[in-house]
Coordinates of C-alpha atoms and ligand atoms in Angstrom, one line a residue:
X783 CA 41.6 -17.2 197.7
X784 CA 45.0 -17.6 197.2
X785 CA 46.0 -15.5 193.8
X786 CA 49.3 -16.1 191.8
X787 CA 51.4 -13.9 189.8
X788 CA 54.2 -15.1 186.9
X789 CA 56.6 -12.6 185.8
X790 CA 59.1 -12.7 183.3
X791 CA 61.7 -9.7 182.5
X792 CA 63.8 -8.8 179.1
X793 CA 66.0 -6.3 178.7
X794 CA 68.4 -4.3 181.0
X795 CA 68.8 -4.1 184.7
X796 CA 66.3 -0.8 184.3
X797 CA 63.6 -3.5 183.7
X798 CA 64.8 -6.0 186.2
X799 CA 64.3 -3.5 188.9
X800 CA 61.1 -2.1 187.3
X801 CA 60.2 -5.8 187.9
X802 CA 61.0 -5.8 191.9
X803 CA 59.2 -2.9 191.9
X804 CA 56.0 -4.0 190.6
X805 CA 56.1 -7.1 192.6
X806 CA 55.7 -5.1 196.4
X807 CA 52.0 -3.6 195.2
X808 CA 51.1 -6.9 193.5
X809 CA 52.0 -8.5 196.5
X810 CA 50.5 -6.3 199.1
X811 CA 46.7 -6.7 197.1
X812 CA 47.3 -10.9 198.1
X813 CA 48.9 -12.3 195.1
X814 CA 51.6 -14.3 195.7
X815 CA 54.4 -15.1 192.7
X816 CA 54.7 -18.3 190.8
X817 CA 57.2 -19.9 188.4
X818 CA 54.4 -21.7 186.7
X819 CA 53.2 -20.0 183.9
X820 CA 50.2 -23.0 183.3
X821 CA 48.8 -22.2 186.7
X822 CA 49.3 -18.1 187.1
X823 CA 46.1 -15.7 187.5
X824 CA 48.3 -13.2 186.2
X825 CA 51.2 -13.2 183.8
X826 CA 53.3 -9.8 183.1
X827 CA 55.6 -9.6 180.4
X828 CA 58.3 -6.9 181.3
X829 CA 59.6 -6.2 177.4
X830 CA 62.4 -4.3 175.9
X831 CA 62.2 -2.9 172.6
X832 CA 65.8 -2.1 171.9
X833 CA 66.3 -5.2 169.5
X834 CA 63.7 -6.6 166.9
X835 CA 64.4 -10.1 168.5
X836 CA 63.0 -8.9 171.7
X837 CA 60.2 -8.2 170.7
X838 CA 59.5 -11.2 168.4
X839 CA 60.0 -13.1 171.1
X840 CA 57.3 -11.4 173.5
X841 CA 54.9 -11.8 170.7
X842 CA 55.7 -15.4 170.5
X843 CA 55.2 -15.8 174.4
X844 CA 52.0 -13.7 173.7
X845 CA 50.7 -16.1 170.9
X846 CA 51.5 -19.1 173.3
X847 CA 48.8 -17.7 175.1
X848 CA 45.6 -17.3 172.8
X849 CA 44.3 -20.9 173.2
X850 CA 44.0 -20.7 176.7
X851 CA 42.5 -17.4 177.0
X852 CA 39.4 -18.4 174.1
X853 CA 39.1 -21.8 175.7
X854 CA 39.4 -20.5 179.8
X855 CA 39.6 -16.6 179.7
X856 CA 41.2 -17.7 183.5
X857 CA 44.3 -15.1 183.3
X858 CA 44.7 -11.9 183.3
X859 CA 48.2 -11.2 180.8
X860 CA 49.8 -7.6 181.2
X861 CA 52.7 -6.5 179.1
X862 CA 54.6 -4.1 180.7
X863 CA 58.1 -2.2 179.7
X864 CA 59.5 -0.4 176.4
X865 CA 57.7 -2.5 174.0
X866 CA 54.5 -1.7 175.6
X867 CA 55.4 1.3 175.4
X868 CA 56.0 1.5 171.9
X869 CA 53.5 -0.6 170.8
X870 CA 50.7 0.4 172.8
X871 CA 47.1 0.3 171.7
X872 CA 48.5 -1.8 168.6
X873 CA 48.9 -4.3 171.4
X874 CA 45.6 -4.6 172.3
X875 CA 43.9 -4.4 169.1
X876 CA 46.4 -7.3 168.1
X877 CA 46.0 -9.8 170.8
X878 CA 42.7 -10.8 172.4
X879 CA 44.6 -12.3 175.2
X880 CA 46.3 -9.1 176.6
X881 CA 44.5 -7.1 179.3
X882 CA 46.8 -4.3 180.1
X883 CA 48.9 -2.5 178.4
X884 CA 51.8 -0.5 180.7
X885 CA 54.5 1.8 179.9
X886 CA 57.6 2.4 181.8
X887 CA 56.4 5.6 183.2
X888 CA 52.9 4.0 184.6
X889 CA 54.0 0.7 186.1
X890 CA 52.5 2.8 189.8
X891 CA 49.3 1.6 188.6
X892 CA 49.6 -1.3 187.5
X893 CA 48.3 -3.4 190.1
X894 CA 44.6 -1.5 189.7
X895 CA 44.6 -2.1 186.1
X896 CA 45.1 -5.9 186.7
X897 CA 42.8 -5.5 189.5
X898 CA 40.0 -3.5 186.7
X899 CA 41.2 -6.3 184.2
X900 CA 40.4 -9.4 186.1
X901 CA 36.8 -8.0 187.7
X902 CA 35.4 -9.3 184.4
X903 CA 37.4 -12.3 183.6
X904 CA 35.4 -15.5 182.5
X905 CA 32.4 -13.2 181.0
X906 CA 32.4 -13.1 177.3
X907 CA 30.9 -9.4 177.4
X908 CA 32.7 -6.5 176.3
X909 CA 35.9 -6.5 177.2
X910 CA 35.8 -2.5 178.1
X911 CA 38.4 -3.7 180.9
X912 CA 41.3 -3.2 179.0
X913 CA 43.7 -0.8 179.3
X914 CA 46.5 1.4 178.3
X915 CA 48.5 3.5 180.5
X916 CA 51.6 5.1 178.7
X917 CA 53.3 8.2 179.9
X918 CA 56.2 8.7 179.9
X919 CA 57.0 12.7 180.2
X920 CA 54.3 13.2 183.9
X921 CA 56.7 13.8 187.0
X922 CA 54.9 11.5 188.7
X923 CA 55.5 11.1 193.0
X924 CA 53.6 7.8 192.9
X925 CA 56.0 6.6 190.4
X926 CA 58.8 8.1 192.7
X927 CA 57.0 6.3 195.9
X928 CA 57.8 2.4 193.9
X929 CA 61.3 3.3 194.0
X930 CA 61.4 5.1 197.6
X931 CA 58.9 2.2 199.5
X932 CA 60.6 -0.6 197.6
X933 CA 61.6 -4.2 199.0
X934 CA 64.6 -5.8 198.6
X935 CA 64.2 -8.8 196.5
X936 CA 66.9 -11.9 196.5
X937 CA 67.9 -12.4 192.6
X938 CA 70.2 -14.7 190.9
X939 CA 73.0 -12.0 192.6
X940 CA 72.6 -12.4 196.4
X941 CA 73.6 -9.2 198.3
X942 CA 73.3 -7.1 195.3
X943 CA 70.6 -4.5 194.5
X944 CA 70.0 -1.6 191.7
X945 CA 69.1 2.0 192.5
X946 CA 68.1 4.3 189.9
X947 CA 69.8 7.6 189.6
X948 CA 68.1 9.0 187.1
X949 CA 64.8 7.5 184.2
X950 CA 65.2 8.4 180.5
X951 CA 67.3 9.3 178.2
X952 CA 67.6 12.9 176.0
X953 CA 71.0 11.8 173.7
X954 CA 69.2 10.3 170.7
X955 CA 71.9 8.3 169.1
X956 CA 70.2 7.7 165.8
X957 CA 69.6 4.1 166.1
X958 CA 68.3 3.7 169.7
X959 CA 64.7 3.6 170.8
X960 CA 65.5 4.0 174.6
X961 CA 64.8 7.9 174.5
X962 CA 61.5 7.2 172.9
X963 CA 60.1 4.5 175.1
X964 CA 62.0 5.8 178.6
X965 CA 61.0 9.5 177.8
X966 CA 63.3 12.4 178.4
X967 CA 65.9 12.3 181.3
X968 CA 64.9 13.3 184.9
X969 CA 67.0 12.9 188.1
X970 CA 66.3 11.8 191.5
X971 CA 66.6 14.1 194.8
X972 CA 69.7 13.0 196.1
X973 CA 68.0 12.1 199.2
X974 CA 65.3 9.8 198.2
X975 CA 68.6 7.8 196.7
X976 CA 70.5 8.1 199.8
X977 CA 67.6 7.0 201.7
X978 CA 66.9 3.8 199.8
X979 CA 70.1 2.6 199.2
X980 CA 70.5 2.7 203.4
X981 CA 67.2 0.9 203.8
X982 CA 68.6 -1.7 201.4
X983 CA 71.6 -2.0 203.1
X984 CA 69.7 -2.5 206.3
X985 CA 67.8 -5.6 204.7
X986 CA 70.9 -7.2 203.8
X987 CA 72.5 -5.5 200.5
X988 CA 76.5 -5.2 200.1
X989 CA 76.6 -4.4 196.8
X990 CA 74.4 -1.3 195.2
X991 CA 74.8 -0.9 191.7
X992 CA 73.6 2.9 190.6
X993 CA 71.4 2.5 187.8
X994 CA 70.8 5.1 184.6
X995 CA 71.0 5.3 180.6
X996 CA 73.5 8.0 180.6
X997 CA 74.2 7.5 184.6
X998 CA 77.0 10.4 184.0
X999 CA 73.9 12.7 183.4
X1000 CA 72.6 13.1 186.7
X1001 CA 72.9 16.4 188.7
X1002 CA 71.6 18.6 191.0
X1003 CA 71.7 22.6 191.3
X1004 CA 72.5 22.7 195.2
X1005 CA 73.0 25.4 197.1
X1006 CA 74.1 27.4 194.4
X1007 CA 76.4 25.3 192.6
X1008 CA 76.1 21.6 190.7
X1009 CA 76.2 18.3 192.0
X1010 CA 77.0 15.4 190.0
X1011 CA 77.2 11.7 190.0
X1012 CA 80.4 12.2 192.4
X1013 CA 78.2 14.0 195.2
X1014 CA 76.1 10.5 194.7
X1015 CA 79.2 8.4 195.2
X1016 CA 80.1 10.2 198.0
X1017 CA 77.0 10.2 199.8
X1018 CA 75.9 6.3 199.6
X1019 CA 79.4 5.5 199.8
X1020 CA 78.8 6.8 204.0
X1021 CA 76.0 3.9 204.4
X1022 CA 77.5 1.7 207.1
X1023 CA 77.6 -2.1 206.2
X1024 CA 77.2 -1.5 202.4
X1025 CA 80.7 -3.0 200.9
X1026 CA 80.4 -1.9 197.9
X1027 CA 79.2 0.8 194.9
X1028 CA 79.1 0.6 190.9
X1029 CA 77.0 2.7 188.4
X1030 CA 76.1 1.5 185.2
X1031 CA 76.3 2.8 182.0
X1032 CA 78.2 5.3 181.3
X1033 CA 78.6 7.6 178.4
X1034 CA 82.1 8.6 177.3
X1035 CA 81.2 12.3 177.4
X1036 CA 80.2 14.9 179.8
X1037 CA 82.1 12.5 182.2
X1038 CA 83.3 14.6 185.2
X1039 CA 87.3 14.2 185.8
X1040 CA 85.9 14.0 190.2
X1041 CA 83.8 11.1 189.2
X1042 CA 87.2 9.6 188.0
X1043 CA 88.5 11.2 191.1
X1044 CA 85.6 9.6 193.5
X1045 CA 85.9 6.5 192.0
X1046 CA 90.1 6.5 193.1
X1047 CA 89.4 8.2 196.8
X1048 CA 86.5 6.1 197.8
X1049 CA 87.5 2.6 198.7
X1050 CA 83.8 1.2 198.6
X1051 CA 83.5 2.0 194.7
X1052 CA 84.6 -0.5 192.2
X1053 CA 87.1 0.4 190.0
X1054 CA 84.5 -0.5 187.0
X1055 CA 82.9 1.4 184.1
X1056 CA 80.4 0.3 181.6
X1057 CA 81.3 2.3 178.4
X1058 CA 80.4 1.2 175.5
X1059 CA 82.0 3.0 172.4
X1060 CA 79.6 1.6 169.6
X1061 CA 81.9 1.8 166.7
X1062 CA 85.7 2.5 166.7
X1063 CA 85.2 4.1 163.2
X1064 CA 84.4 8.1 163.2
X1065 CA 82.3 8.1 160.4
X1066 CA 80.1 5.5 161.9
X1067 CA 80.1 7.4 165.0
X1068 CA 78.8 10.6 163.2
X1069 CA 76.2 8.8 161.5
X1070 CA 74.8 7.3 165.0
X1071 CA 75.1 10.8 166.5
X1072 CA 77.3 9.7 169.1
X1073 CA 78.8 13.1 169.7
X1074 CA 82.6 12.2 170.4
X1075 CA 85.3 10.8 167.9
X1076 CA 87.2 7.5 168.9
X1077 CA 90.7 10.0 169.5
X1078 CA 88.3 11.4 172.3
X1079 CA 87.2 8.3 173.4
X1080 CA 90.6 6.8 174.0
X1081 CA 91.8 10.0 175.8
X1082 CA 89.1 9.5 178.3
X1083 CA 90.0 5.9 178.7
X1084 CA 93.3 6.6 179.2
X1085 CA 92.8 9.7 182.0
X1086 CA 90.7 7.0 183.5
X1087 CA 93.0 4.5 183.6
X1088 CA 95.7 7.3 185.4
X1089 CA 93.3 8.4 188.2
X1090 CA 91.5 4.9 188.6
X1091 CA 94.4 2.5 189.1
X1092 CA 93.3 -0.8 187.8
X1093 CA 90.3 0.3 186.0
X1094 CA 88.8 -2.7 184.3
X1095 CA 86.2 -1.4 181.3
X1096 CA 83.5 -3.0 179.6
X1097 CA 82.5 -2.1 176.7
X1098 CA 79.2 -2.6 173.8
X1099 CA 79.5 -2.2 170.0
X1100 CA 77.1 -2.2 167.2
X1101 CA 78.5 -4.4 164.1
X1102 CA 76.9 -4.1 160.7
X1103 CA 75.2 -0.5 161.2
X1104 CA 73.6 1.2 158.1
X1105 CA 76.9 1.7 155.4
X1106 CA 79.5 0.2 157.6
X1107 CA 82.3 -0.6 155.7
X1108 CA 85.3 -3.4 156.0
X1109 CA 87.3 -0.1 156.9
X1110 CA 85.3 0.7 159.5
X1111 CA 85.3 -3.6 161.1
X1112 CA 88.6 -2.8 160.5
X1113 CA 88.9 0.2 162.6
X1114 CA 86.6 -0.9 165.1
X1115 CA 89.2 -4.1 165.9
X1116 CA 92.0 -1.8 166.4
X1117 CA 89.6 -0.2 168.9
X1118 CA 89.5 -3.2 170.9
X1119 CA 93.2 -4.1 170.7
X1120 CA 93.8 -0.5 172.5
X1121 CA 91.2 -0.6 174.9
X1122 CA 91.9 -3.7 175.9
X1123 CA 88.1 -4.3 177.6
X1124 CA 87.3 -6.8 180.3
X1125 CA 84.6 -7.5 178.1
X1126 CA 82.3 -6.3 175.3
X1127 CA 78.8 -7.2 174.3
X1128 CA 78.3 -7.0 170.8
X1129 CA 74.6 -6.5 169.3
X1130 CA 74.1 -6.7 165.3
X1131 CA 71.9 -3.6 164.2
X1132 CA 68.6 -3.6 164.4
X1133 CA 66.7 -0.6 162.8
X1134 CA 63.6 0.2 165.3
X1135 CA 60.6 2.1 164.0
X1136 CA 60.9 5.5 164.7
X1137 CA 64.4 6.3 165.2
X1138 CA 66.5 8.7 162.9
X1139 CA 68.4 5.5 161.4
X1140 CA 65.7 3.2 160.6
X1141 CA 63.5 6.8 158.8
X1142 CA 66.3 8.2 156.7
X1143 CA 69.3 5.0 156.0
X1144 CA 69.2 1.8 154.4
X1145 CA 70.2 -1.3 156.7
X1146 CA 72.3 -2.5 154.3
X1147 CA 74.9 -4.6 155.6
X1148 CA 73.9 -8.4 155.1
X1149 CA 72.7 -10.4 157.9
X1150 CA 75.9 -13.2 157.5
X1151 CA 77.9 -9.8 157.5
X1152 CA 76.6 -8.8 160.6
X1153 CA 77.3 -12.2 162.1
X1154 CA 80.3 -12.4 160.7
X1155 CA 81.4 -9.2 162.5
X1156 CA 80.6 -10.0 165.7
X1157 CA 82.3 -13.2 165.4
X1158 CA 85.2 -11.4 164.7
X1159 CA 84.7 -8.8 167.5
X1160 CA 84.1 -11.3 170.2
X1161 CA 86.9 -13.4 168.9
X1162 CA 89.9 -10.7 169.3
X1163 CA 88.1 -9.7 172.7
X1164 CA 88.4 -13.3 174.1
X1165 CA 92.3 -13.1 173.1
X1166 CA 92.5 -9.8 175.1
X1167 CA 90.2 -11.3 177.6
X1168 CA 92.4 -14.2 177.8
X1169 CA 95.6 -12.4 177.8
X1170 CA 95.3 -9.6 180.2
X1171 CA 93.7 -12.1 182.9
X1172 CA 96.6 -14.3 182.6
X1173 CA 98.7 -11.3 183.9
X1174 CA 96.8 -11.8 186.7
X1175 CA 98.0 -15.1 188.1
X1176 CA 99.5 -15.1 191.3
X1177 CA 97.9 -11.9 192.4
X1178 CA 95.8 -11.3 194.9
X1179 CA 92.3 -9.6 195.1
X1180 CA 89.3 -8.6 197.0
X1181 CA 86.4 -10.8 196.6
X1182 CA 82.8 -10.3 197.5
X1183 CA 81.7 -13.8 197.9
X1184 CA 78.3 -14.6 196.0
X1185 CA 77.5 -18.2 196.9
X1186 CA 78.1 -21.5 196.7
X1187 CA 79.6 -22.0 193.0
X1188 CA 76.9 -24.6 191.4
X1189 CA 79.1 -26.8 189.2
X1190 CA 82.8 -28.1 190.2
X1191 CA 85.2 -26.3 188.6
X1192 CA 88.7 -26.6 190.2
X1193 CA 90.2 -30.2 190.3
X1194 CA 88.5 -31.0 187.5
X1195 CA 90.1 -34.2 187.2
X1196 CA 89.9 -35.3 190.8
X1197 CA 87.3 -37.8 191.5
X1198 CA 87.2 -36.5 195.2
X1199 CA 84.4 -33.3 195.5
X1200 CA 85.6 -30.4 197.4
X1201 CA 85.9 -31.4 201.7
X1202 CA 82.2 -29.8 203.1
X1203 CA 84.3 -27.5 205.3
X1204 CA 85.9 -25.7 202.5
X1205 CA 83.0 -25.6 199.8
X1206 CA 83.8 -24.5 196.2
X1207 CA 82.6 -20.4 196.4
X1208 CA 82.1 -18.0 193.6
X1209 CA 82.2 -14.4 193.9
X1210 CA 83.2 -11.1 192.2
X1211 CA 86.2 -8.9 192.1
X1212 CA 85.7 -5.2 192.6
X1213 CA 86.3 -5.4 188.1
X1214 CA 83.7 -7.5 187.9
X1215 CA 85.6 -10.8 187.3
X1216 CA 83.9 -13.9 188.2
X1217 CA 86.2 -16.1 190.8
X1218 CA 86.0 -19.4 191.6
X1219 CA 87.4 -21.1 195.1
X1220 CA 87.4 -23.4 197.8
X1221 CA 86.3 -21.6 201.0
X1222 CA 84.4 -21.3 204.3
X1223 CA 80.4 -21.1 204.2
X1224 CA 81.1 -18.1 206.2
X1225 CA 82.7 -16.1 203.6
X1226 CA 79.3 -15.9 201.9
X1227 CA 78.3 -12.1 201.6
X1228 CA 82.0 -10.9 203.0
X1229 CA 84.8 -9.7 200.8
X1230 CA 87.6 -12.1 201.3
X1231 CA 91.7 -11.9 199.8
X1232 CA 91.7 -14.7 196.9
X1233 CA 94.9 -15.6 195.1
X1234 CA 94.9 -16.3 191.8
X1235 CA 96.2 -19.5 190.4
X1236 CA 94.3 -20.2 186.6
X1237 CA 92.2 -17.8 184.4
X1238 CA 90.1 -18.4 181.4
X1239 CA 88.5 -15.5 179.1
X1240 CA 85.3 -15.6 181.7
X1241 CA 86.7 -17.1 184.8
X1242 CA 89.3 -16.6 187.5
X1243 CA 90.1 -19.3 189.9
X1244 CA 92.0 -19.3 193.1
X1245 CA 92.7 -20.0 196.4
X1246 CA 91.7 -18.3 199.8
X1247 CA 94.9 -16.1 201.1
X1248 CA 96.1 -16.9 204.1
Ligands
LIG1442 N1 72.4 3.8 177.5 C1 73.4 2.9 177.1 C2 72.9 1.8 176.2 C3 71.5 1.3 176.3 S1 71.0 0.1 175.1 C4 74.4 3.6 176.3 O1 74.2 4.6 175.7 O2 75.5 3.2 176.3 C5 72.3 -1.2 175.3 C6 73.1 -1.4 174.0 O3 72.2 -1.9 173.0 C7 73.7 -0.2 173.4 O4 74.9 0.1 174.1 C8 73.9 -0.6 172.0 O5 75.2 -1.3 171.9 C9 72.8 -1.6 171.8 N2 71.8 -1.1 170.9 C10 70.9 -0.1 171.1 N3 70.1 0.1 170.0 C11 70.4 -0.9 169.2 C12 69.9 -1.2 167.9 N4 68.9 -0.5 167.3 N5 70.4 -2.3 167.3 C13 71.4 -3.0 167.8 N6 71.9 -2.7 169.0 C14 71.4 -1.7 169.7
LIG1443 FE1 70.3 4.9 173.5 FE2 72.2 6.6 173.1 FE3 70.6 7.0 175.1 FE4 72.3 5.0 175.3 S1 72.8 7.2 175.1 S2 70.1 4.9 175.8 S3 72.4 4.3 173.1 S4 70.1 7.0 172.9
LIG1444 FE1 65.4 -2.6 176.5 FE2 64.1 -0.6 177.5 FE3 66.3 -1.4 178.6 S1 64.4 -0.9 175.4 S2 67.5 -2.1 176.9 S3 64.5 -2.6 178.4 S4 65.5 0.7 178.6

């Protein structure tokens, strides 16, 4: 019998690799995976929690559901991820239609417990099949073993792979529900990291993107002294035929000055950081419990820029957090103007049950204020964007090709479609800019020189150097 599973995956590239990992014991007990939700034997919903909106929309997937299972009970429908996390029983108790319940810290077992689920499926009896797995704080080696004896799995980035440094989070900035549903911070041996990152090279990966909430965190007592993240570079930048390294996200303190140093000595790691600064007002960074003040934000941004020479920074802000003033919008601008970011995501706060912000202040900024503050936000970003890329034109830079690029974008006004011997390509720059050009089939998954001719906010395009 020939078993299918669907998955679908919210949230950050923590859950999209919890999702490749979950896929190698699924599809070692015979199920194979579908795009066809209708059809599945088994649907998992990987959630985050970290926004209100995520969540309402899992519950909306999840209500889509309930006819099917009263009329068919032919599915078995696991939610897996931070919400499950955080929701838990409540989950269960809610929804009829959900089987299994599965926390971030569990997702080892969840293969039996859709196994357990499905023995019974059809019967109307006692659903005592259920269940609940949600631990978060067990050191766990089977956990360790989905990371270590994972497959490489070809996403919408070809060549590119995550590898987790480190699981949780211990900083509690007072609006974030991450440390509650990720549990508190624990780092991987060195060498199971080292080790996996090799065997995805060996199966095809270029690119390895380190992967942790506070990925500056990790370390390692060694010998007698501490590693940190730069012993990590240093080590997985030795794997021959990997091209290139990034770690994502970084927090702008207890950042070590030889991860800076790392990042400028070995060739393979992209001059890159993800580092978001929230607020560009201090009193709004106080009352998130941020721990740093913008003055020491920008010094760090600008030591970074010294040692790392064409650092390229993105960055994430909160608009409309509880008593946030025009002043601090204001503040928060001039923020952006300094920095000047490759690009910034911008979330409007969303107070989640059980954090410091949502127990003790009011969220009292207006929803059209909120919106109207990203607006603004995004807006003066695209004029940096737009700005500082133009400075680019006419230089020339490594690209890591991706793929064929799926919709014509140079010669837009030529009726003729690029020759088939030099395809449109898209790729990335070691800054994570998107470039667009007409090359050789054979440049996919090699870095190649591009020249740059014409940039937009988002995209680059140029031409193969000679
Ligand atoms: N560990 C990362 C961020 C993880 S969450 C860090 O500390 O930088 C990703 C982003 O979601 C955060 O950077 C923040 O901008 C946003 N975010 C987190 N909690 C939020 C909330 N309650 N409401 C709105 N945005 C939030
Ligand atoms: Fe959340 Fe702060 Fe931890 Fe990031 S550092 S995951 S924002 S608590
Ligand atoms: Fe969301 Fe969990 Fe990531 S809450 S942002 S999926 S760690």
């Amino acid at each position: 019998m020939n078993k299918t599973y669907y998955i679908e995956t919210m949230g950050c590239q923590m859950n999209k690799l919890d999702s490749e990992l979950v896929m190698v014991p699924l599809e070692r007990a015979g199920y194979t995976k579908t795009t066809d939700i209708q059809s599945a034997d088994v649907i998992i919903f990987n959630t985050c929690s970290v926004r209100q909106h995520a969540e309402d929309k899992v519950i909306s997937k999840v209500g889509q559901l309930r006819s099917r299972f009263l009329k068919h009970r032919d599915f078995v429908l696991a939610i897996i991820g931070c919400m499950a996390q955080r929701m838990g029983q409540e989950l269960l108790d809610g929804y009829p239609q959900v089987a299994v319940v599965c926390g971030p810290g569990q997702i080892h077992q969840l293969t039996d417990l859709i196994e357990k689920a499905a023995t019974n499926l059809g019967s109307k009896k006692s659903r005592d099949d259920r269940s609940v797995a949600l631990n978060t704080s067990e050191k766990s080696p089977e956990l360790e073993q989905l990371d270590t004896t994972r497959q490489y799995v070809d996403t919408k980035k070809p060549f590119m792979a995550f590898v987790r440094v480190m699981r949780g989070c211990n900083n509690f900035c007072n609006y974030c529900i991450v440390p509650y549903v990720r549990g508190q911070e624990q780092y991987r041996p060195l060498k199971n990291i080292v080790d996996e990152s090799r065997r995805l090279v060996e199966q095809g990966v270029k690119e390895i993107t380190l992967l942790g909430q506070v990925v500056n965190h990790w370390k390692n007592q060694h010998n007698g002294h501490t590693q940190n993240l730069a012993d990590v570079l240093h080590a997985v930048h030795e794997i021959d035929g990997l091209l290139r390294l990034r770690f994502v996200t970084s927090y702008p303190r207890n950042f070590d000055d030889n991860v800076l140093q790392a990042m400028a000595d070995l060739p393979k790691v992209c001059p890159y950081l993800h580092l978001p600064a929230q607020s560009g007002s201090d009193r709004m960074l106080k009352a998130m419990n941020r721990h740093y003040t913008v003055g020491e934000y920008l010094d760090f941004v600008q030591k970074a820029r010294q040692i790392v020479p064409d650092l390229s920074i993105a960055g994430d802000f909160i608009v409309g957090y509880c008593g946030e003033q025009e002043s601090d919008q204001q503040e928060t601008l001039t923020l952006i103007e300094k920095v000047r970011y490759k690009n910034c995501f911008v979330f409007k706060y969303s107070p989640r049950p059980g954090t410091k912000s949502e127990g003790r202040f009011a969220d009292d900024v207006p929803p059209e204020v909120k919106q109207r503050r990203l607006v603004e936000l995004l807006a003066l970003q695209s004029q940096v964007s737009e700005k500082d890329n133009q400075a680019l034109v006419g230089e020339t830079l490594d690209v890591l090709v991706e793929g064929l690029s799926k919709k014509p974008h140079l010669d837009k006004d030529s009726k003729t479609p690029p020759p088939a011997d030099t395809p449109q390509l898209v790729g990335r720059t070691g800054g994570d800019q998107i470039v667009v050009f007409n090359g050789d089939r054979e440049n996919i998954g090699q870095i190649v020189p591009v020249t740059i001719k014409k940039t937009s906010a988002l995209t680059f395009f140029g031409e193969l150097a000679k």
